[in-house]
PDB file of C-alpha atoms in Angstrom:
ATOM      1  CA  MET A  49     -26.752   6.608  19.280  1.00 90.00           C
ATOM      2  CA  PRO A  50     -29.153   5.547  16.509  1.00 96.00           C
ATOM      3  CA  ASN A  51     -27.649   4.681  13.117  1.00 97.00           C
ATOM      4  CA  ILE A  52     -29.431   7.283  10.997  1.00 98.00           C
ATOM      5  CA  LEU A  53     -27.781   6.865   7.599  1.00 97.00           C
ATOM      6  CA  ALA A  54     -29.802   9.591   5.900  1.00 97.00           C
ATOM      7  CA  THR A  55     -32.742  11.910   6.463  1.00 98.00           C
ATOM      8  CA  ARG A  56     -34.894  12.970   3.524  1.00 97.00           C
ATOM      9  CA  ILE A  57     -37.669  15.505   3.078  1.00 97.00           C
ATOM     10  CA  ASP A  58     -40.088  14.140   0.515  1.00 96.00           C
ATOM     11  CA  ASN A  59     -43.774  14.915   0.712  1.00 94.00           C
ATOM     12  CA  ARG A  60     -44.510  11.623  -1.048  1.00 94.00           C
ATOM     13  CA  LEU A  61     -42.727   9.797   1.817  1.00 95.00           C
ATOM     14  CA  ILE A  62     -42.075   6.190   0.628  1.00 95.00           C
ATOM     15  CA  HIS A  63     -42.292   5.728  -3.142  1.00 90.00           C
ATOM     16  CA  GLY A  64     -40.064   4.225  -5.838  1.00 83.00           C
ATOM     17  CA  GLN A  65     -37.085   6.594  -5.450  1.00 74.00           C
ATOM     18  CA  VAL A  66     -37.085   6.266  -1.671  1.00 77.00           C
ATOM     19  CA  GLY A  67     -38.014   2.604  -1.510  1.00 80.00           C
ATOM     20  CA  VAL A  68     -35.478   1.340  -4.010  1.00 85.00           C
ATOM     21  CA  THR A  69     -32.936   3.878  -5.247  1.00 91.00           C
ATOM     22  CA  TRP A  70     -32.081   5.631  -1.978  1.00 94.00           C
ATOM     23  CA  VAL A  71     -32.347   2.536   0.228  1.00 94.00           C
ATOM     24  CA  ASN A  72     -29.908   0.658  -2.009  1.00 93.00           C
ATOM     25  CA  HIS A  73     -27.579   3.651  -2.282  1.00 94.00           C
ATOM     26  CA  ILE A  74     -27.224   4.193   1.470  1.00 96.00           C
ATOM     27  CA  GLY A  75     -27.566   0.549   2.566  1.00 96.00           C
ATOM     28  CA  ALA A  76     -30.532   1.038   4.907  1.00 97.00           C
ATOM     29  CA  ASN A  77     -32.420  -1.900   6.391  1.00 97.00           C
ATOM     30  CA  LEU A  78     -35.131   0.239   8.007  1.00 97.00           C
ATOM     31  CA  ILE A  79     -37.217   3.083   6.599  1.00 97.00           C
ATOM     32  CA  LEU A  80     -38.648   5.174   9.429  1.00 98.00           C
ATOM     33  CA  VAL A  81     -41.415   7.526   8.343  1.00 98.00           C
ATOM     34  CA  ALA A  82     -41.914  10.276  10.917  1.00 98.00           C
ATOM     35  CA  ASP A  83     -45.312  11.756  10.115  1.00 98.00           C
ATOM     36  CA  ASP A  84     -48.296  12.436  12.363  1.00 98.00           C
ATOM     37  CA  VAL A  85     -50.888  11.646   9.680  1.00 97.00           C
ATOM     38  CA  VAL A  86     -49.388   8.447   8.242  1.00 98.00           C
ATOM     39  CA  ALA A  87     -48.569   7.081  11.706  1.00 98.00           C
ATOM     40  CA  ASN A  88     -52.320   6.769  12.261  1.00 97.00           C
ATOM     41  CA  ASP A  89     -53.382   5.652   8.775  1.00 98.00           C
ATOM     42  CA  ASN A  90     -53.027   1.920   8.109  1.00 97.00           C
ATOM     43  CA  ILE A  91     -54.136   2.253   4.484  1.00 97.00           C
ATOM     44  CA  GLN A  92     -51.374   4.760   3.637  1.00 97.00           C
ATOM     45  CA  GLN A  93     -48.886   2.559   5.496  1.00 98.00           C
ATOM     46  CA  SER A  94     -49.926  -0.486   3.454  1.00 97.00           C
ATOM     47  CA  LEU A  95     -49.537   1.438   0.204  1.00 95.00           C
ATOM     48  CA  MET A  96     -46.085   2.664   1.214  1.00 95.00           C
ATOM     49  CA  ASP A  97     -45.039  -0.824   2.302  1.00 95.00           C
ATOM     50  CA  MET A  98     -45.653  -1.940  -1.291  1.00 93.00           C
ATOM     51  CA  ALA A  99     -43.049   0.578  -2.506  1.00 92.00           C
ATOM     52  CA  ALA A 100     -40.427  -0.603  -0.007  1.00 93.00           C
ATOM     53  CA  PRO A 101     -38.214  -3.595  -0.796  1.00 91.00           C
ATOM     54  CA  ASN A 102     -39.207  -6.701   1.172  1.00 90.00           C
ATOM     55  CA  THR A 103     -35.632  -6.803   2.532  1.00 92.00           C
ATOM     56  CA  VAL A 104     -36.254  -3.544   4.408  1.00 96.00           C
ATOM     57  CA  ASP A 105     -38.402  -3.015   7.498  1.00 97.00           C
ATOM     58  CA  THR A 106     -40.696  -0.015   7.755  1.00 97.00           C
ATOM     59  CA  ARG A 107     -41.910   1.886  10.797  1.00 98.00           C
ATOM     60  CA  TYR A 108     -44.459   4.679  10.946  1.00 98.00           C
ATOM     61  CA  PHE A 109     -44.156   6.941  13.984  1.00 98.00           C
ATOM     62  CA  THR A 110     -45.572  10.318  14.876  1.00 98.00           C
ATOM     63  CA  ILE A 111     -43.008  13.072  15.293  1.00 98.00           C
ATOM     64  CA  GLN A 112     -43.211  12.714  19.087  1.00 98.00           C
ATOM     65  CA  GLU A 113     -42.920   8.907  18.943  1.00 98.00           C
ATOM     66  CA  THR A 114     -39.810   9.295  16.812  1.00 98.00           C
ATOM     67  CA  ILE A 115     -38.286  11.669  19.374  1.00 98.00           C
ATOM     68  CA  ASP A 116     -39.212   9.302  22.208  1.00 98.00           C
ATOM     69  CA  LYS A 117     -38.117   6.025  20.549  1.00 98.00           C
ATOM     70  CA  ILE A 118     -35.205   6.749  18.185  1.00 98.00           C
ATOM     71  CA  HIS A 119     -32.568   6.373  20.893  1.00 97.00           C
ATOM     72  CA  PHE A 120     -33.781   2.818  21.554  1.00 97.00           C
ATOM     73  CA  ALA A 121     -32.956   1.707  18.003  1.00 97.00           C
ATOM     74  CA  ALA A 122     -30.868  -1.454  17.850  1.00 97.00           C
ATOM     75  CA  ASP A 123     -27.260  -1.149  16.737  1.00 95.00           C
ATOM     76  CA  ASP A 124     -27.984  -3.243  13.635  1.00 97.00           C
ATOM     77  CA  GLN A 125     -30.827  -0.971  12.480  1.00 98.00           C
ATOM     78  CA  LEU A 126     -29.511   1.152   9.624  1.00 98.00           C
ATOM     79  CA  ILE A 127     -32.139   3.875   9.461  1.00 98.00           C
ATOM     80  CA  PHE A 128     -33.377   5.935   6.537  1.00 97.00           C
ATOM     81  CA  LEU A 129     -35.513   8.655   8.153  1.00 98.00           C
ATOM     82  CA  VAL A 130     -38.164  10.136   5.848  1.00 98.00           C
ATOM     83  CA  VAL A 131     -40.306  13.176   6.685  1.00 98.00           C
ATOM     84  CA  ARG A 132     -42.771  15.309   4.777  1.00 97.00           C
ATOM     85  CA  THR A 133     -41.672  18.859   5.689  1.00 97.00           C
ATOM     86  CA  PRO A 134     -38.769  20.958   6.981  1.00 98.00           C
ATOM     87  CA  GLN A 135     -40.997  21.869   9.931  1.00 98.00           C
ATOM     88  CA  ASN A 136     -41.031  18.213  10.995  1.00 98.00           C
ATOM     89  CA  VAL A 137     -37.245  17.990  10.662  1.00 98.00           C
ATOM     90  CA  LEU A 138     -36.901  21.002  12.981  1.00 98.00           C
ATOM     91  CA  LYS A 139     -39.210  19.394  15.556  1.00 98.00           C
ATOM     92  CA  LEU A 140     -37.103  16.218  15.420  1.00 98.00           C
ATOM     93  CA  VAL A 141     -33.804  18.103  15.770  1.00 98.00           C
ATOM     94  CA  GLU A 142     -35.139  20.236  18.631  1.00 98.00           C
ATOM     95  CA  GLY A 143     -36.433  17.018  20.221  1.00 98.00           C
ATOM     96  CA  GLY A 144     -32.946  15.518  20.279  1.00 98.00           C
ATOM     97  CA  VAL A 145     -32.954  13.341  17.168  1.00 98.00           C
ATOM     98  CA  PRO A 146     -29.334  13.368  15.906  1.00 98.00           C
ATOM     99  CA  ILE A 147     -29.817  14.626  12.355  1.00 98.00           C
ATOM    100  CA  LYS A 148     -26.616  15.979  10.797  1.00 97.00           C
ATOM    101  CA  LYS A 149     -27.612  16.216   7.139  1.00 97.00           C
ATOM    102  CA  VAL A 150     -30.917  16.454   5.292  1.00 98.00           C
ATOM    103  CA  ASN A 151     -31.550  15.504   1.687  1.00 97.00           C
ATOM    104  CA  ILE A 152     -34.386  17.569   0.250  1.00 97.00           C
ATOM    105  CA  GLY A 153     -35.870  15.490  -2.516  1.00 94.00           C
ATOM    106  CA  ASN A 154     -39.380  16.681  -3.159  1.00 94.00           C
ATOM    107  CA  MET A 155     -41.489  19.542  -1.863  1.00 96.00           C
ATOM    108  CA  HIS A 156     -44.524  20.026  -4.115  1.00 95.00           C
ATOM    109  CA  PHE A 157     -45.505  23.374  -5.548  1.00 95.00           C
ATOM    110  CA  SER A 158     -48.692  24.881  -4.131  1.00 94.00           C
ATOM    111  CA  GLU A 159     -50.269  28.303  -3.794  1.00 94.00           C
ATOM    112  CA  GLY A 160     -47.851  30.740  -2.142  1.00 94.00           C
ATOM    113  CA  LYS A 161     -44.749  28.639  -2.835  1.00 96.00           C
ATOM    114  CA  LYS A 162     -41.883  29.547  -5.140  1.00 96.00           C
ATOM    115  CA  GLN A 163     -40.362  26.805  -7.270  1.00 96.00           C
ATOM    116  CA  ILE A 164     -36.588  26.824  -6.690  1.00 96.00           C
ATOM    117  CA  THR A 165     -35.713  23.598  -8.552  1.00 94.00           C
ATOM    118  CA  SER A 166     -37.730  21.170 -10.666  1.00 93.00           C
ATOM    119  CA  THR A 167     -38.803  19.200  -7.563  1.00 94.00           C
ATOM    120  CA  VAL A 168     -38.570  21.696  -4.695  1.00 97.00           C
ATOM    121  CA  SER A 169     -40.899  24.612  -3.961  1.00 97.00           C
ATOM    122  CA  ILE A 170     -40.782  26.648  -0.756  1.00 97.00           C
ATOM    123  CA  ASP A 171     -42.584  29.498   0.934  1.00 97.00           C
ATOM    124  CA  GLU A 172     -41.234  32.003   3.465  1.00 96.00           C
ATOM    125  CA  ASP A 173     -41.931  29.710   6.430  1.00 97.00           C
ATOM    126  CA  ASP A 174     -40.045  26.850   4.764  1.00 97.00           C
ATOM    127  CA  ALA A 175     -37.102  29.195   4.081  1.00 97.00           C
ATOM    128  CA  LYS A 176     -37.120  30.398   7.705  1.00 97.00           C
ATOM    129  CA  ILE A 177     -37.148  26.810   9.016  1.00 98.00           C
ATOM    130  CA  LEU A 178     -34.374  25.742   6.636  1.00 98.00           C
ATOM    131  CA  ARG A 179     -32.218  28.698   7.757  1.00 97.00           C
ATOM    132  CA  LYS A 180     -32.848  27.721  11.384  1.00 98.00           C
ATOM    133  CA  LEU A 181     -31.807  24.117  10.672  1.00 98.00           C
ATOM    134  CA  HIS A 182     -28.621  25.445   9.071  1.00 97.00           C
ATOM    135  CA  GLU A 183     -27.957  27.583  12.175  1.00 97.00           C
ATOM    136  CA  LEU A 184     -28.351  24.406  14.269  1.00 97.00           C
ATOM    137  CA  GLY A 185     -25.566  22.795  12.237  1.00 97.00           C
ATOM    138  CA  VAL A 186     -27.664  20.653   9.897  1.00 98.00           C
ATOM    139  CA  GLU A 187     -26.261  20.351   6.365  1.00 97.00           C
ATOM    140  CA  LEU A 188     -28.995  20.816   3.752  1.00 97.00           C
ATOM    141  CA  GLU A 189     -28.802  19.552   0.182  1.00 97.00           C
ATOM    142  CA  ILE A 190     -31.254  19.327  -2.683  1.00 97.00           C
ATOM    143  CA  ARG A 191     -30.834  16.059  -4.550  1.00 95.00           C
ATOM    144  CA  ARG A 192     -33.575  14.065  -6.191  1.00 92.00           C
ATOM    145  CA  VAL A 193     -31.617  10.862  -6.830  1.00 93.00           C
ATOM    146  CA  PRO A 194     -28.208   9.655  -5.601  1.00 93.00           C
ATOM    147  CA  ASP A 195     -26.342  10.071  -8.904  1.00 92.00           C
ATOM    148  CA  GLU A 196     -27.456  13.684  -9.266  1.00 93.00           C
ATOM    149  CA  ARG A 197     -25.095  16.460  -8.157  1.00 94.00           C
ATOM    150  CA  SER A 198     -26.314  17.933  -4.878  1.00 94.00           C
ATOM    151  CA  LYS A 199     -27.187  21.608  -4.547  1.00 95.00           C
ATOM    152  CA  ASP A 200     -26.851  23.600  -1.342  1.00 93.00           C
ATOM    153  CA  ILE A 201     -30.318  24.942  -0.503  1.00 92.00           C
ATOM    154  CA  LEU A 202     -28.747  28.065   0.974  1.00 89.00           C
ATOM    155  CA  GLU A 203     -28.049  29.189  -2.602  1.00 89.00           C
ATOM    156  CA  PHE A 204     -31.810  29.467  -3.111  1.00 88.00           C
ATOM    157  CA  ILE A 205     -33.135  30.927   0.149  1.00 86.00           C
TER     158      ILE A 205
END
């Protein structure tokens, strides 16, 4: 069983909050970004590597690669799994990745989305996917930084 310490939805993927604050808070030694675009973009990977502490390894896998490889993680890999969208979390869960809880940190506002907190905006598809994840037994919290009180997303959808 892989040691997934935390899973976070953040459409910025690795940045200061993820690379320093969350990694230190949970004690991760590996940030795994599961994202089909970034997995094939060396420039984005290099930029994200700059935001990660040099004491932490980074991996960039597609969603399918994550499903295929996560169960081969070494016992000493303490994984912080970061994804861009709830849709990707659902694909991972349905693919057998053992995700029990998801921290929703940042989902940008865009046309057709409703802002539900200062950093999280969702549309109907997002709400449907989040409800489905809840039905599958995944705990869902909104929390930007570790010292902030978490909010149950079900209060908003």
